[in-house]
Short mmCIF file of C-alpha atoms in Angstrom, two decimals:
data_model
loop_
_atom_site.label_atom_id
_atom_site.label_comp_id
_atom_site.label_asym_id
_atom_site.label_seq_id
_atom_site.Cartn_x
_atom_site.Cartn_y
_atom_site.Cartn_z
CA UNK A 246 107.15 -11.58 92.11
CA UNK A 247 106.58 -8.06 92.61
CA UNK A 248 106.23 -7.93 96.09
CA UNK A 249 109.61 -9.69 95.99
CA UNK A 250 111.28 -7.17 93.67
CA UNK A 251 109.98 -3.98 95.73
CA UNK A 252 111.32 -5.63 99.04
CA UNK A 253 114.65 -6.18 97.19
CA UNK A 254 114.67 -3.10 96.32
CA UNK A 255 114.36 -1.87 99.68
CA UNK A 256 117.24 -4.03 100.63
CA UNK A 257 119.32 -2.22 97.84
CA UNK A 258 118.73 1.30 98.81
CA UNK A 259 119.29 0.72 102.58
CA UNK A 260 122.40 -1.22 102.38
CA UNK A 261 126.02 0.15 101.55
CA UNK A 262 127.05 -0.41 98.19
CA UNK A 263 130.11 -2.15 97.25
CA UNK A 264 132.60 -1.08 94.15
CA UNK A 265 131.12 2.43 94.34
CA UNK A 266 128.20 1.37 92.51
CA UNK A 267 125.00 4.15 92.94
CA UNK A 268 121.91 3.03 94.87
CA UNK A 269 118.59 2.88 93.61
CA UNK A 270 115.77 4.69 95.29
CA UNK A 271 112.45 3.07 95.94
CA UNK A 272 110.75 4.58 93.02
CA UNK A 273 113.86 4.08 90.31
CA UNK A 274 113.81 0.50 91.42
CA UNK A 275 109.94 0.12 91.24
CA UNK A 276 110.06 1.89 87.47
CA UNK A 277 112.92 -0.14 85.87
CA UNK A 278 110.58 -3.22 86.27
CA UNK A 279 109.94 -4.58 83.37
CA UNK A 280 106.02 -5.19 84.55
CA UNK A 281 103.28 -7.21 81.92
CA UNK A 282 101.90 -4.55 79.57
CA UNK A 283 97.65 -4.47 80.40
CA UNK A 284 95.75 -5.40 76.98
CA UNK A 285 93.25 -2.90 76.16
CA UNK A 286 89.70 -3.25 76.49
CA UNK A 287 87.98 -4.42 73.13
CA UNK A 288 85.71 -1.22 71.46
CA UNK A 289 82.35 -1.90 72.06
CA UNK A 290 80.47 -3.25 69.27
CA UNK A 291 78.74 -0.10 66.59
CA UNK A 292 76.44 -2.18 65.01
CA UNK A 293 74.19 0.96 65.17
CA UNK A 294 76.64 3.70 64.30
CA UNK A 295 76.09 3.85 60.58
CA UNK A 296 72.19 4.03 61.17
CA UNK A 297 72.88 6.85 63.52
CA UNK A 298 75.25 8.47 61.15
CA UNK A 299 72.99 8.43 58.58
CA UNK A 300 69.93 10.08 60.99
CA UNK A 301 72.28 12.71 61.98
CA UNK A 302 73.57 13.57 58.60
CA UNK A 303 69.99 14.19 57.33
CA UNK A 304 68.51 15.88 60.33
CA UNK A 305 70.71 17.15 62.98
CA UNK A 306 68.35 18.88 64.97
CA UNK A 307 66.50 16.44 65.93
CA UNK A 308 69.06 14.76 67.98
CA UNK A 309 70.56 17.88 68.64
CA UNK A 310 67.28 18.66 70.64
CA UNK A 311 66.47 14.98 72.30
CA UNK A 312 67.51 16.16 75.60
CA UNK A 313 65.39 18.63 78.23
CA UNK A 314 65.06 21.96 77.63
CA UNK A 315 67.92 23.95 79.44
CA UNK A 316 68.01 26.96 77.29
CA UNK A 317 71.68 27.77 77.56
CA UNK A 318 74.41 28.29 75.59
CA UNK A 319 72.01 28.48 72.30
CA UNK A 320 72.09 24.62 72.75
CA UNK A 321 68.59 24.11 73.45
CA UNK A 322 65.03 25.04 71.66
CA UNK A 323 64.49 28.76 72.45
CA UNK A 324 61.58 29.61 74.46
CA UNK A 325 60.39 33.20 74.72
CA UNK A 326 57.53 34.95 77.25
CA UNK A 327 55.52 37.11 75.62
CA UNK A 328 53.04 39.95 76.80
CA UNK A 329 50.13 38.65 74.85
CA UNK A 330 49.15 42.32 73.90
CA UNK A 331 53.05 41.76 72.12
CA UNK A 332 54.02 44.99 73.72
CA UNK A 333 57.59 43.29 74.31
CA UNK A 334 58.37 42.57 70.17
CA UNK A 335 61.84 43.30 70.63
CA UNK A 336 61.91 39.81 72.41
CA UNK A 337 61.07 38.18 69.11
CA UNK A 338 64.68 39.25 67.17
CA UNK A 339 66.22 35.53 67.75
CA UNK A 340 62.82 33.66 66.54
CA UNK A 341 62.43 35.86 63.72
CA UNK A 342 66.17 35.19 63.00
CA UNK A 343 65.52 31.47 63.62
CA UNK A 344 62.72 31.48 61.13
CA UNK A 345 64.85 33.19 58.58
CA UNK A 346 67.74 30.53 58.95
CA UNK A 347 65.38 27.33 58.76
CA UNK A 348 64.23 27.34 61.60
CA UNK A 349 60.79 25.35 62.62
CA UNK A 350 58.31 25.93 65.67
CA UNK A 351 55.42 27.32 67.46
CA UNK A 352 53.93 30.65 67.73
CA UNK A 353 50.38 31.91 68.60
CA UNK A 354 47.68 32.76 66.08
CA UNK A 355 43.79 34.27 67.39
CA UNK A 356 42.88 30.96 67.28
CA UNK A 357 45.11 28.14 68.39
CA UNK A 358 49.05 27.68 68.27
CA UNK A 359 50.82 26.84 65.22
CA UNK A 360 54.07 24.85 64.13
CA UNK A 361 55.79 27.42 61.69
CA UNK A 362 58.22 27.53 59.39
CA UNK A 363 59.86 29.88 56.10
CA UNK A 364 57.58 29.37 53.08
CA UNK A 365 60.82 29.57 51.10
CA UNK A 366 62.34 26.98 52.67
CA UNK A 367 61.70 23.92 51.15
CA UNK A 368 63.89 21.68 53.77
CA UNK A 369 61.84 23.60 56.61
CA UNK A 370 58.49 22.55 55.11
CA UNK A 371 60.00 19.08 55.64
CA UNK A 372 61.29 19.18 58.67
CA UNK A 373 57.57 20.76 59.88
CA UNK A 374 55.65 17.39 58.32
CA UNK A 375 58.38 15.24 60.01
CA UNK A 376 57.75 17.02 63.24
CA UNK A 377 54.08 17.45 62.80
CA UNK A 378 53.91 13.46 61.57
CA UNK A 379 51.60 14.71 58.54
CA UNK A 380 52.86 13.16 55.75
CA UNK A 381 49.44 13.75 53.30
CA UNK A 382 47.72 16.61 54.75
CA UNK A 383 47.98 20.10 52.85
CA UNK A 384 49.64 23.00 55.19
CA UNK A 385 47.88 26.30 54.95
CA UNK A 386 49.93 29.65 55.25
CA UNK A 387 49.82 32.59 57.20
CA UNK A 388 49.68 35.47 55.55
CA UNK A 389 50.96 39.18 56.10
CA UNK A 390 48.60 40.91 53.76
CA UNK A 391 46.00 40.44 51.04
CA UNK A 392 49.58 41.07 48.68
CA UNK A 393 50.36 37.75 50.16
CA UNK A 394 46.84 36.37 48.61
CA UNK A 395 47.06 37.04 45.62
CA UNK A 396 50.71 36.07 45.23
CA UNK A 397 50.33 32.47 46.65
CA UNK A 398 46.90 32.00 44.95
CA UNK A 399 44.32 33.21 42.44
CA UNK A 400 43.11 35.84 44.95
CA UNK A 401 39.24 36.36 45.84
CA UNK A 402 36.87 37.34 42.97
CA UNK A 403 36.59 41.16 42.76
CA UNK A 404 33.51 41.27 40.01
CA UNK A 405 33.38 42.14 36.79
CA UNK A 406 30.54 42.96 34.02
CA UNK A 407 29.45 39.57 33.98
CA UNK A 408 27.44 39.25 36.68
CA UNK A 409 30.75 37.78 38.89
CA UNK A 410 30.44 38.79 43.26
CA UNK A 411 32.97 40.43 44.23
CA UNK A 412 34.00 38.60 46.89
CA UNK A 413 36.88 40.28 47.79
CA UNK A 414 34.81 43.28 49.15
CA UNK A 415 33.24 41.24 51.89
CA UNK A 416 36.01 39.56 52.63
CA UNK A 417 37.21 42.02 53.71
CA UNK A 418 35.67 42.57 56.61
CA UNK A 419 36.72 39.26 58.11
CA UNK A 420 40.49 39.48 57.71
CA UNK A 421 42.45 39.90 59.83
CA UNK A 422 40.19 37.13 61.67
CA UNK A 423 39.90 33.96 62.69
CA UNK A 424 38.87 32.79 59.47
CA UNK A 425 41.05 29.80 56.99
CA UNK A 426 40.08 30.11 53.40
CA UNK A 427 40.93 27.71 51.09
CA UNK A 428 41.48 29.18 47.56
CA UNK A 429 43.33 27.77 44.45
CA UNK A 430 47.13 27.56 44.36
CA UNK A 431 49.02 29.97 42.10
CA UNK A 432 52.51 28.62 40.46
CA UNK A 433 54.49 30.89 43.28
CA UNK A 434 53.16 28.60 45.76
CA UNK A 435 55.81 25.77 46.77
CA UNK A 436 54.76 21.92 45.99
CA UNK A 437 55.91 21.36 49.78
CA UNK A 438 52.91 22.88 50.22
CA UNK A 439 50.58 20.36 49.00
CA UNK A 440 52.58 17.01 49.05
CA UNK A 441 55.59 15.71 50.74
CA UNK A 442 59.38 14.30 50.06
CA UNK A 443 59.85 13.37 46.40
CA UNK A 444 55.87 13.33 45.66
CA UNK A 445 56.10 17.09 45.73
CA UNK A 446 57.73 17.07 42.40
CA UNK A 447 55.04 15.34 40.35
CA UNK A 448 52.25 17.12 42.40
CA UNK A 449 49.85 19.67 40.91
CA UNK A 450 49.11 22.33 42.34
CA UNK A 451 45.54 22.32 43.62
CA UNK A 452 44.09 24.50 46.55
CA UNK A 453 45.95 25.93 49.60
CA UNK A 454 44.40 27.37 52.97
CA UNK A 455 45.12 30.92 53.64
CA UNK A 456 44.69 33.26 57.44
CA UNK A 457 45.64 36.57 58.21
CA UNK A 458 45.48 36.31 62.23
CA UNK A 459 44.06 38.89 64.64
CA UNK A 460 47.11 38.76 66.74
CA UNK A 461 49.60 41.26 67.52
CA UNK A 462 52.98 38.83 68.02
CA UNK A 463 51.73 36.41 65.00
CA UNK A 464 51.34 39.87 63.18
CA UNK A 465 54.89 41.48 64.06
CA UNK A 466 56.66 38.12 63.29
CA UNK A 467 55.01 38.54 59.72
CA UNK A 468 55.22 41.63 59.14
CA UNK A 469 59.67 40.93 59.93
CA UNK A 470 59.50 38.19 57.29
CA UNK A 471 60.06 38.13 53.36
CA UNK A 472 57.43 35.89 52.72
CA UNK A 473 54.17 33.89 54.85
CA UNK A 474 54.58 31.35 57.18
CA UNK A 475 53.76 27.63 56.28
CA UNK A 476 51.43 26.14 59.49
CA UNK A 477 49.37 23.56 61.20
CA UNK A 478 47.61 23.71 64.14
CA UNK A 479 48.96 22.02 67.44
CA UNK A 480 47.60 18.99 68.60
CA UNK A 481 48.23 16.17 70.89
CA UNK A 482 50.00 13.56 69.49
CA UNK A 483 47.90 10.70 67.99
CA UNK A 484 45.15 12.45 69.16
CA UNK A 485 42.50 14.85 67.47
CA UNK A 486 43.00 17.57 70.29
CA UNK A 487 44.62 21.02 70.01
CA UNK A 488 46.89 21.62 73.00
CA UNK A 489 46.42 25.43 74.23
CA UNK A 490 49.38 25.57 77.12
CA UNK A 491 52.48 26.48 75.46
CA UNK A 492 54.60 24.83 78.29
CA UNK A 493 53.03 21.55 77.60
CA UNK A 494 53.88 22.08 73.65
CA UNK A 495 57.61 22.53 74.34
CA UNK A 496 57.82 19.83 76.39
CA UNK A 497 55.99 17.60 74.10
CA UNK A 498 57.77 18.77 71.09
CA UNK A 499 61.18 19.42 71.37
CA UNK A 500 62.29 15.78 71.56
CA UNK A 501 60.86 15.94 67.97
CA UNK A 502 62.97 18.61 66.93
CA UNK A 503 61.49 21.91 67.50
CA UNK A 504 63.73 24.65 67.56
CA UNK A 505 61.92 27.48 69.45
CA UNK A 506 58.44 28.47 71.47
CA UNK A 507 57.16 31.56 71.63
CA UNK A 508 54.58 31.57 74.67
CA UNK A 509 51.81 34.00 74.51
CA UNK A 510 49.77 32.70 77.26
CA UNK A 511 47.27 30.20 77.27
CA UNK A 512 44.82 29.70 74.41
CA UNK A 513 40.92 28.22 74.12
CA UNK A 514 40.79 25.27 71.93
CA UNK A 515 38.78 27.44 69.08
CA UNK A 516 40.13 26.69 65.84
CA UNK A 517 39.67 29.36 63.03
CA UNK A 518 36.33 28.69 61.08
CA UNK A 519 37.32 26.94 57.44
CA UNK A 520 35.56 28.52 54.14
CA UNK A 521 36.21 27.08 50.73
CA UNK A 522 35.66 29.24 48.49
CA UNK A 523 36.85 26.80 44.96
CA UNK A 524 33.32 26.30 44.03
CA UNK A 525 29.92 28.43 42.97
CA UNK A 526 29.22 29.99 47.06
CA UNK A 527 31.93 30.46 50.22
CA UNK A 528 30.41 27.29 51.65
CA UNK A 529 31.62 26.61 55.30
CA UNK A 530 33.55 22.83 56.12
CA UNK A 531 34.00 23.72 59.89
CA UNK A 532 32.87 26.20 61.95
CA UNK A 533 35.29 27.68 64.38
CA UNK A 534 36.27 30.39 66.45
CA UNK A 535 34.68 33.18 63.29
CA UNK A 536 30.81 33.05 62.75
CA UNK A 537 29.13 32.11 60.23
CA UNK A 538 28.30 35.30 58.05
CA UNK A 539 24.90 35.68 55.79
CA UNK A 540 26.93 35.41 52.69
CA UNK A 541 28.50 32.15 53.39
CA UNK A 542 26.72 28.40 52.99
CA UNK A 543 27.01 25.56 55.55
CA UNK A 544 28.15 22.05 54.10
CA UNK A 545 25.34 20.43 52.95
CA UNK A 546 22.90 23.22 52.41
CA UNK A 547 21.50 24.14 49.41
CA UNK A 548 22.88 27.05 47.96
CA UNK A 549 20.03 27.46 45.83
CA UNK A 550 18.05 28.45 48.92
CA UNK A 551 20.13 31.78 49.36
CA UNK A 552 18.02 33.70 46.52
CA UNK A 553 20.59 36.14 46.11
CA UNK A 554 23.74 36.62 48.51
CA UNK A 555 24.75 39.89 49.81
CA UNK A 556 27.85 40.12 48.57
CA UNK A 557 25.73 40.10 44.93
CA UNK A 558 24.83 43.44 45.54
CA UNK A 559 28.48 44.68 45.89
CA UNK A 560 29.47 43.51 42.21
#
């Protein structure tokens, strides 16, 4: 017993030896025991592990980002405070560097906030649909200039001898506003653009939504970028709501994956006013936060009742 071999131990040290033979302190005696090795614990069963292997393998960040937001250590999504007049742009050098590596999140338009990503980056226009949960919906782009127009797309009709509007010349006057215009897709656009995963590849090319915002931090993010912004507007999830407080979106959206926030303040839920201009008149799908001008048509009006458009008289 052990108890046994510690008192006997005791014994040992405090009596004299005999035939000069050394005594053994309490703690040599307790060590030379030759006690039962313990058995170790079984591992715990991984049953999951290759599943979460696989999920980490093909999208870090989004358990990289499951926890609260901390922001330390460059562990966490970033979250910058801006003046919304965007008199403090030097606080947008990490986002814009984000953006530039891959990055995917939210920023402020005139209108509502947007998730945003590189339009060059094929993997962040993924990662944005994942996030977003909008597997079959075309993204529009933000744009930095009419350049960026006609690069992405056909452009706007400028006139000709025909008889052709130029269009371009009144629009004009509305960008930068709070005005989406959906035009058709040039071959410089990416497929991302209109469908996801794999179905990108075998897509065609069809129309694409185009802004130039009002708004002086979505406008010096642009205007530090080599190319637009893919977006979608910010809503609540599994509900057909924009959410306006930027706290609320981080919250909400970094368990998904979001890498960084940029708050400039709190925004009405106005989205932009929608204007497809594909067919024979600018005909209006929704109107938003930009009014209705005498040269567009509403859905479901006759265009035929316009006699002749204002913009005619500009060709």
């Amino acid at each position: 017993m052990l108890s046994d071999a510690i008192a006997g131990g005791c014994a040992t040290s405090a009596a004299p030896t005999a035939a000069g033979a050394p005594s053994l302190s309490f703690r040599r005696s307790v060590s030379s025991l030759h006690l039962p090795t313990r058995l170790p614990s079984p591992p715990p069963l991984r049953q999951h592990l290759p599943v979460r292997a696989l999920a980490l393998k093909r999208n870090p960040k989004r358990l990289k980002y499951s926890a609260p937001r901390f922001f330390k250590d460059g562990e966490r999504m970033v979250y910058v405070e801006m003046d919304p007049s965007g008199s403090d742009g030097w606080k947008l050098e990490p986002i814009i560097k984000l953006i530039k590596e891959g990055g995917v999140g939210v920023i402020p338009t005139d209108t509502v906030y947007a998730v945003v990503c590189d339009l060059k980056s094929h993997s962040s226009i993924e990662r944005l649909r994942r996030i977003k949960e909008e597997d079959s919906k075309p993204l529009s782009i933000l744009c930095r200039s009419f350049q960026d127009i006609d690069t992405y797309t056909m452009g706007f009709p400028r006139g000709n001898a025909h008889g052709q509007p130029n269009i371009f010349r009144a629009v004009k006057h509305c960008l930068p506003g709070p005005y989406t215009f959906i035009l058709p897709a040039s071959k410089q656009l990416p497929k991302q653009c209109i469908k996801p995963g794999m179905a990108a590849k075998y897509a065609s090319r069809k129309h694409v939504g185009v802004r130039i915002p009002d708004d002086s931090i979505c406008q010096a993010i642009l205007q530090n970028l080599d190319a637009p912004l893919v977006c979608t507007s910010v809503k609540w999830p599994e509900k057909d709501q924009w959410m306006v407080d930027p706290v609320i979106i981080a919250d909400t959206y970094e368990p998904e994956g979001l890498d960084f926030v940029v708050d400039g303040g709190m925004r009405v839920a106005d989205p932009s006013t929608v204007v497809d201009m594909t067919g024979a008149c600018p005909k209006v799908i929704r109107q938003g936060k930009g009014p209705r001008l005498d040269w567009m048509v509403v859905e479901g009006e006759d265009p035929a009742a316009q006699e002749e458009l204002p913009f005619l008289q500009a060709a």
